[in-house]
XYZ file of C-alpha atoms in Angstrom:
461
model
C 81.610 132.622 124.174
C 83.593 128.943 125.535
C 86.811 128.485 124.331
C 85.325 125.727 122.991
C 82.508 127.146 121.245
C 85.364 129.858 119.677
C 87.099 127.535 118.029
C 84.243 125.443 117.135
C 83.219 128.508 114.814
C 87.168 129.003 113.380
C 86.982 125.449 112.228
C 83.558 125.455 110.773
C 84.665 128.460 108.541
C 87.826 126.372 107.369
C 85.612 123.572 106.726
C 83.703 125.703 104.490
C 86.866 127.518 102.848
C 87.986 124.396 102.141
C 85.357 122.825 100.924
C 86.270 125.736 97.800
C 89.636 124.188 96.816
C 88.702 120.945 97.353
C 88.779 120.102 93.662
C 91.712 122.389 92.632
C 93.554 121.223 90.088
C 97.618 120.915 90.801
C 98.288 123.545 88.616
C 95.942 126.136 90.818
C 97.384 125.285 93.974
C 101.016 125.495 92.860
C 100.153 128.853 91.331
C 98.666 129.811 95.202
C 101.868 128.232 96.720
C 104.052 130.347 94.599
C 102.218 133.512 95.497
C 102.377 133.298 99.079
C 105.843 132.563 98.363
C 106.358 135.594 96.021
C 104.598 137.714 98.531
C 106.543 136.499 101.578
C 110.136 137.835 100.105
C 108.287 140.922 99.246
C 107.370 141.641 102.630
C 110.738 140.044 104.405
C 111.896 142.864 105.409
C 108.459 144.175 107.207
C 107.964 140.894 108.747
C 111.727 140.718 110.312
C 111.178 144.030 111.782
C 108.086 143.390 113.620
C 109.311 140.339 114.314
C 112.364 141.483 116.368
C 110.149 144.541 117.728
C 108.358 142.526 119.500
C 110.501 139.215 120.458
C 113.771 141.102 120.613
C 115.396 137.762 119.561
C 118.269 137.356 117.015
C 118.237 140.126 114.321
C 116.610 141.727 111.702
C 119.070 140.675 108.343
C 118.763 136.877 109.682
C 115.328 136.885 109.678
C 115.047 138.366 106.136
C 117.630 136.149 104.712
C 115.988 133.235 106.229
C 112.227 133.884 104.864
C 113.500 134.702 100.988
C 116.105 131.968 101.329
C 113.269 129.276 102.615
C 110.623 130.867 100.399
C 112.690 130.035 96.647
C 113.982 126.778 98.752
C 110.619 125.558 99.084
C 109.185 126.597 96.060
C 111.864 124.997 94.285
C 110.790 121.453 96.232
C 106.917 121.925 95.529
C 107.523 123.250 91.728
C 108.664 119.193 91.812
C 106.262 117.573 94.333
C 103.010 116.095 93.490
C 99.649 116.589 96.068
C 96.882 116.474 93.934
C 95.506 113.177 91.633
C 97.372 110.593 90.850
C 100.917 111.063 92.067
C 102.622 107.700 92.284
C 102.567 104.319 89.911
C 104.255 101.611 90.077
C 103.783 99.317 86.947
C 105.371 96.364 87.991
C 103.759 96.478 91.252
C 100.422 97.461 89.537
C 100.005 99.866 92.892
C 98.753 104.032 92.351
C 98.751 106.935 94.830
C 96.508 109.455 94.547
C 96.445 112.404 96.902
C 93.827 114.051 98.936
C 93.296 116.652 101.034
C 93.768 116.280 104.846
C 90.664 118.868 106.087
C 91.977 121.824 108.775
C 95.381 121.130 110.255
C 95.950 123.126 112.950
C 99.634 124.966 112.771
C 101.668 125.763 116.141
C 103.852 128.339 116.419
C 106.744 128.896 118.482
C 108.010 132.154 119.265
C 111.602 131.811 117.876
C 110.623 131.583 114.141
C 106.676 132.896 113.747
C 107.172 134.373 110.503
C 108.328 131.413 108.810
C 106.484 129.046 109.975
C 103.091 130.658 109.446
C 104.208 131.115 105.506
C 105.564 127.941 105.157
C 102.740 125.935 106.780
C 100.805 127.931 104.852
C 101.813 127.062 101.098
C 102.188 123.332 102.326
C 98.791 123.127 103.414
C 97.413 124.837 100.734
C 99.123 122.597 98.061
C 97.453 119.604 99.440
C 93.771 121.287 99.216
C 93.432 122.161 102.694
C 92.682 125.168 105.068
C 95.280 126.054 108.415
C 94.382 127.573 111.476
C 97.509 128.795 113.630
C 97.547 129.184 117.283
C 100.566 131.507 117.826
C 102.799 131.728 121.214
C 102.080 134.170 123.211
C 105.297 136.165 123.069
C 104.958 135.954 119.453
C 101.363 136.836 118.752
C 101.619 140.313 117.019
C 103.429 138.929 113.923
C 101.936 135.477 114.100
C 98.806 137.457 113.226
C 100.113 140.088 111.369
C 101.463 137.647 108.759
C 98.933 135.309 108.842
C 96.384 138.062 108.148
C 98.565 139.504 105.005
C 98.102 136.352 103.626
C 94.146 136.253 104.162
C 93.990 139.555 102.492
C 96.421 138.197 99.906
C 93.701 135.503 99.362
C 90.872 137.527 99.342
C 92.829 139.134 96.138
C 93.359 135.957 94.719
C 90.420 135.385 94.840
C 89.883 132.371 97.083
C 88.060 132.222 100.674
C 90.323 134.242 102.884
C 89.697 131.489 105.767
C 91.681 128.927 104.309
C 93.933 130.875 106.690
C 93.370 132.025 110.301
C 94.773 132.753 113.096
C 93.946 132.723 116.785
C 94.130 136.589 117.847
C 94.413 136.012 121.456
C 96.518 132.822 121.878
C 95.991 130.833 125.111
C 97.363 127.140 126.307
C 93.446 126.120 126.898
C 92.766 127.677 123.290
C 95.414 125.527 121.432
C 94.745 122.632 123.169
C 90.967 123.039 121.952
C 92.220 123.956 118.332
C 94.323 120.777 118.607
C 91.322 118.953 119.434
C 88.839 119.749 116.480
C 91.220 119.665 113.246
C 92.189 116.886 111.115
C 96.300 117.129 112.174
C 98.226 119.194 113.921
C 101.909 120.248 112.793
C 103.495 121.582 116.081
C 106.534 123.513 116.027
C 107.966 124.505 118.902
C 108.985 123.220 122.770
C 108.989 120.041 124.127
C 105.838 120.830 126.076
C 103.851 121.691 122.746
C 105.027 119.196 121.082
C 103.943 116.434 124.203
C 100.288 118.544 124.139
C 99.784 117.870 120.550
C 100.463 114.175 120.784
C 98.428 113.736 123.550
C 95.883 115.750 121.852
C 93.916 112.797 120.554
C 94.722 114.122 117.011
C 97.148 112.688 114.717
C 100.392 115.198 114.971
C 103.829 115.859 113.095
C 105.630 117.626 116.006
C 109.314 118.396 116.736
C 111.858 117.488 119.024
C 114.674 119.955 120.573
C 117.608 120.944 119.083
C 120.886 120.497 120.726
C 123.155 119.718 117.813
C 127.256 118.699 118.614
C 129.219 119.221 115.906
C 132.480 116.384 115.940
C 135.438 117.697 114.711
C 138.470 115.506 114.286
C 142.360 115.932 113.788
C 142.103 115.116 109.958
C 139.379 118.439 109.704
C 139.879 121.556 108.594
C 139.936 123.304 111.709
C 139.238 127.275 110.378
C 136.921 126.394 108.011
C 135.054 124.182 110.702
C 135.400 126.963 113.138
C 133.826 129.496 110.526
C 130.939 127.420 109.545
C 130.051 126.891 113.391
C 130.436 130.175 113.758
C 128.579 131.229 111.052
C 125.495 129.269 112.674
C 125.822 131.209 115.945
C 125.502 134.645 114.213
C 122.514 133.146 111.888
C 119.511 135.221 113.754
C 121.433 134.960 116.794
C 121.470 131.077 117.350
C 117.511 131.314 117.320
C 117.263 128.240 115.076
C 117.054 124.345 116.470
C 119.982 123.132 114.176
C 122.775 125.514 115.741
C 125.233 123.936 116.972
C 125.359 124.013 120.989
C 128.440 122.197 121.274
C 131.654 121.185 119.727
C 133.506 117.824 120.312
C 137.325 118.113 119.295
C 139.885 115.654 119.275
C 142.308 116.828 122.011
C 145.498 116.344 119.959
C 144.060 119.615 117.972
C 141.943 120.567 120.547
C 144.040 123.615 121.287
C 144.496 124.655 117.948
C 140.794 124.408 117.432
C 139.854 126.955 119.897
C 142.589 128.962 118.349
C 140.572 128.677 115.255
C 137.776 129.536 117.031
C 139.244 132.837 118.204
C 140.311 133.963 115.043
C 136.499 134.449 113.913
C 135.979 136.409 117.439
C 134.923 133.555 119.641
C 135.753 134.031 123.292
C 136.612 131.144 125.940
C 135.553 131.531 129.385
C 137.125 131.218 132.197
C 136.025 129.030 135.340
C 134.863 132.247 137.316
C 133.148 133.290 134.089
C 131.604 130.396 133.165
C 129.686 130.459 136.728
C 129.092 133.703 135.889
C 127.716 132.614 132.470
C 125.354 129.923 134.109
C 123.960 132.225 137.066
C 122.406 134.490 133.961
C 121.914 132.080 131.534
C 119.334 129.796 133.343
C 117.041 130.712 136.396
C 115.070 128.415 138.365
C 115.898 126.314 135.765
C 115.032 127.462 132.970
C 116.640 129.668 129.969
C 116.658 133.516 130.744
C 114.167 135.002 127.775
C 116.454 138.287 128.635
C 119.624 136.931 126.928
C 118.711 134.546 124.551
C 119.500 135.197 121.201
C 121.079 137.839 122.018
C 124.502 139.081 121.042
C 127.582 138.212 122.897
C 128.185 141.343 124.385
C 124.904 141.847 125.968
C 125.365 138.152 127.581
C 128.591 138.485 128.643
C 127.769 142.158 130.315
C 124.866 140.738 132.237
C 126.585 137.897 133.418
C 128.936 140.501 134.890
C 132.190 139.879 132.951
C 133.178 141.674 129.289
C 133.976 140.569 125.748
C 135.478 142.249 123.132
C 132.405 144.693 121.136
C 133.008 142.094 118.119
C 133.007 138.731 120.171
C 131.301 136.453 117.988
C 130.596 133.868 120.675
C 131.278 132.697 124.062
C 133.147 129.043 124.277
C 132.767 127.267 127.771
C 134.514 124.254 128.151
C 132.746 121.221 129.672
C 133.656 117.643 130.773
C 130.112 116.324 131.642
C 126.489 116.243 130.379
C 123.031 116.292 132.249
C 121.484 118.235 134.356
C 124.148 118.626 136.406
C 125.926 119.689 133.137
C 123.675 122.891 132.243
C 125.659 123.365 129.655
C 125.771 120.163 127.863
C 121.759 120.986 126.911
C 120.300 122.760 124.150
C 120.956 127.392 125.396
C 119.165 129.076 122.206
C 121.878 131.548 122.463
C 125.800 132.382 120.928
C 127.459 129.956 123.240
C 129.253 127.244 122.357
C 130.140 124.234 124.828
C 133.482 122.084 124.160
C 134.160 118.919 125.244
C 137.487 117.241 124.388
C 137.957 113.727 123.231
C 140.764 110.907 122.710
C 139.202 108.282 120.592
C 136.743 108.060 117.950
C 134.485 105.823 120.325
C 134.610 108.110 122.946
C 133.149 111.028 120.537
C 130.331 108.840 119.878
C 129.798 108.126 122.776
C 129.947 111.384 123.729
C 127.810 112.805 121.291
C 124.761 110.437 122.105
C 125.191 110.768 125.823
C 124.936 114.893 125.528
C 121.585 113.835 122.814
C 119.917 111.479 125.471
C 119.703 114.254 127.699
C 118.847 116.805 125.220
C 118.477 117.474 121.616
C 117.630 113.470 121.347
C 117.626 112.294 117.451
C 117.495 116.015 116.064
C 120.614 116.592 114.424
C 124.661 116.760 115.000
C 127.748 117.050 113.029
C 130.724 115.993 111.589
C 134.200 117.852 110.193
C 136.183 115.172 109.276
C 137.959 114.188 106.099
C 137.972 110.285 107.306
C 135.349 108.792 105.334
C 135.341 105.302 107.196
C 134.690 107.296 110.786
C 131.561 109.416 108.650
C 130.279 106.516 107.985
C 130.531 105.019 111.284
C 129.296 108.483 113.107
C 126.155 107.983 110.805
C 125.785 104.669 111.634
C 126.208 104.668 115.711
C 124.530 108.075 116.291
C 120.902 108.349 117.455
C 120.279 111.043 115.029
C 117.969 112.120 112.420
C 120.221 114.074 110.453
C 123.988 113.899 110.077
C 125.984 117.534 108.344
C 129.103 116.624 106.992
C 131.559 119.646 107.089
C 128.495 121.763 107.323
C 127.363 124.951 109.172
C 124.480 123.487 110.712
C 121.660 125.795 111.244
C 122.430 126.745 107.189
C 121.910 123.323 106.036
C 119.466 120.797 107.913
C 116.292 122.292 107.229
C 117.536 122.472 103.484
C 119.731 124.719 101.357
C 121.070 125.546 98.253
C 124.325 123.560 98.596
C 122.757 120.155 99.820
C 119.648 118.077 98.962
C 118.119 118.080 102.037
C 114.012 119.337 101.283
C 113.431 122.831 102.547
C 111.332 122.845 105.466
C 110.567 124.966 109.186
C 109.638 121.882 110.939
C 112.288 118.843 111.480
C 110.929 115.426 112.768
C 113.621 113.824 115.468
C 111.903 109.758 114.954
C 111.447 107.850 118.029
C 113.974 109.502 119.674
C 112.782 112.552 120.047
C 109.279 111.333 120.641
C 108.434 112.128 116.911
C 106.561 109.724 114.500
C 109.517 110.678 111.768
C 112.294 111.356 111.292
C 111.558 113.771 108.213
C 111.528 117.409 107.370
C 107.883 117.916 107.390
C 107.153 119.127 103.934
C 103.831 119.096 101.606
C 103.787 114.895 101.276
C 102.927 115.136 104.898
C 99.700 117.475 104.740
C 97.810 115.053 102.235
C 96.309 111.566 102.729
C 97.044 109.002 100.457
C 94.532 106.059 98.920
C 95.973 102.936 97.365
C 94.481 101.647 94.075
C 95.886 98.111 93.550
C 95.274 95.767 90.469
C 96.138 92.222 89.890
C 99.761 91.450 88.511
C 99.617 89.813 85.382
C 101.534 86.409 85.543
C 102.516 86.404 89.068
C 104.841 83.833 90.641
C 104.762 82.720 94.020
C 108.750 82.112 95.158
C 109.442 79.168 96.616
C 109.951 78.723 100.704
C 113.882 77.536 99.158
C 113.788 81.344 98.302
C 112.325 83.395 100.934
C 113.699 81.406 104.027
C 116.830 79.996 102.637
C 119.164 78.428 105.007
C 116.505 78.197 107.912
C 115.188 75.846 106.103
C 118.063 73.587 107.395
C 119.099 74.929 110.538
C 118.966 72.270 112.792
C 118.132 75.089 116.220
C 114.734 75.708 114.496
């Protein structure tokens, strides 16, 4: 059978599956949201340890934290969300929204996070009345199908058409780009180059952008609490998430006692010979060494030929520069931390987007400062999607407890990042919307005095 015949077949299934929830009521597909939900922090633990089995990437208490944590996050967001009917009016507008299902979105996975982001694509989809097919990465294909296939059995129980769910068993680059061909939308999550594939793909796409988060810290900051929260990131699953923060930009009148902080919850600072070190195993031909990422410290540090302490949290290299003569200064999916010292508050903006344009562009960074006016400004001046104030990154951009940010997998880096948002991808983007507009009962017309003001007079026009 053609690749292209193969999927043809996946996607007339889903067409048929969902064709079956098509007129579901809200309540029914909140209720099917909620049990994949249910059923993913049931089977956490399972899932994180076939996960790391077979990836050998971060660890196994991450990964369980992270699917119950996102599974009540999200559920929490869609208990309040709307995707079926009518679920926007505005009366003095006299405009309605009323949801409908996309069709079959096709769901990439990327081999950092396949658990999670077959679930969570999952009971997004499904809320908005429509059937998923995932193409998993190769390195990640045993629990890309393992999970996606507990929760086809889990909908056979339900009873609903288990192939609102499937799953490519043998995953190929000629297969996804096929699957990305014949569905509705794809949501890619994952690398640059799958992301790039599903735009070009002819089919509308939500992708993702890379992560390469720098987290500012100035001399008004707390500078052990902002060292524990960064830290805290870098042992989350090993720095396997896109929010992490890769770098740290200190102001250098504490920049001292910042790594000091930094030490205190087991970071280590290289030295120049260790830092080549570092580099020569970190990156060949050019690319990150699957062997260490996400990995711990030790085991990084001990094939890079130099040794840590057997509690080292993570390795600090300091860095003046960015690009790619700069490996550093890009995004390392692993417990090391680059730091870059800076005088004034323009130069740490300037700074941060500089490291951005070359990678991580309009993802995410971070702020510790207790300077409100320089927030603000940092916000305003950085080509960024998200801005975490005082925040442990990784913990907090793709939505937790202590901030409103909606829970999510996927993050949207806008224009920047070559995304069409700058969003976290959640439900509202797997539906389609239709306008209803009516008439507005004793409607004025302003005057041009009123919409074009002093133009009006302005002697240059």
């Amino acid at each position: 059978m053609s690749e292209q015949a193969m999927i043809a077949g996946m996607v007339e299934k889903a067409r048929k599956a969902q064709k079956t929830i098509e007129n579901a009521t809200q309540e029914q597909v909140r209720e099917l949201a909620a049990a994949i939900g249910w059923y993913a922090i049931q089977n956490a633990v399972r899932w994180a340890e076939v996960n790391f089995e077979e990836t050998k990437m971060g660890n196994i208490p991450s990964k369980i934290a992270r699917t119950q944590a996102r599974a009540r996050g999200l559920m929490r967001d869609l208990n309040r969300t709307k995707t079926v009917g009518v679920i926007e009016v505005d009366e003095e507008k006299q405009l309605m929204k009323i949801a409908k299902p996309v069709g079959v979105i096709g769901g990439l996975v990327p081999t950092t996070v396949p658990a999670g982001v077959v679930f969570i694509k999952s009971m997004n989809a499904l809320m908005g009345r429509n059937a998923i097919i995932f193409a998993p990465h190769p390195r990640a294909k045993k629990t890309t199908n393992m999970v996606a296939n507990d929760l086809r059995e889990l909908l056979g129980r339900l009873g609903y058409d288990k192939d609102l769910i499937q799953c490519i068993e043998t995953p190929s680059m000629n297969l996804t780009r096929e699957l990305m061909a014949q569905v509705d939308l794809v949501i890619a999550t994952g690398g640059a180059g799958m992301v790039k594939a599903a735009y070009s793909s002819g089919t509308p796409a939500y992708g993702v952008g890379a992560g390469n988060v720098v987290a500012v810290i100035d001399e008004t900051a707390d500078l052990a609490d902002a060292a524990k929260k960064i830290v805290i990131s870098q042992q989350n699953d090993l720095a396997i998430g896109c929010s992490t923060e890769n770098a740290i930009a200190v102001q250098k009148d504490v920049y001292d006692a910042c790594l000091d902080a930094f030490k205190a919850e087991g970071a280590y600072v290289c030295n120049a010979e260790e830092k080549k070190k570092l580099q020569n195993t970190l990156w060949v031909d050019g690319h990150l060494n699957p062997e260490v990422i996400c990995t711990p410290a030790k085991n990084i540090a001990e094939k890079s030929g130099f040794t840590v302490p057997d509690d080292c949290t993570c390795i600090i290299v300091e860095e003046t520069g960015y690009g790619p003569e700069y490996p550093f200064s890009g995004e390392k999916l692993s417990v090391v931390v680059t730091a870059y010292k800076w005088d004034t508050f323009e130069d740490a903006i300037n700074l941060v987007n500089g490291i951005q344009a070359y990678s991580g562009a309009g993802h995410s960074c971070g702020i510790h400062s207790f300077n409100e006016e320089r927030i603000m400004e940092y916000a305003m001046r950085t080509k960024t999607a998200r801005v975490g104030v005082r925040f442990a990154q990784n913990m907090a951009n793709a939505g937790n407890w202590n901030n409103g940010m909606p829970f999510t997998i996927t993050l949207g880096c806008g224009t920047w990042g070559g995304n069409i948002t700058c969003e976290n991808i959640t439900a509202k983007h797997y539906i389609n919307t239709t306008w209803v507009a009516r008439e507005i009962p004793n409607f004025t017309v302003p005057t041009d005095e009123e919409l074009f003001g002093k133009a009006m007079t302005d002697k240059r026009i």
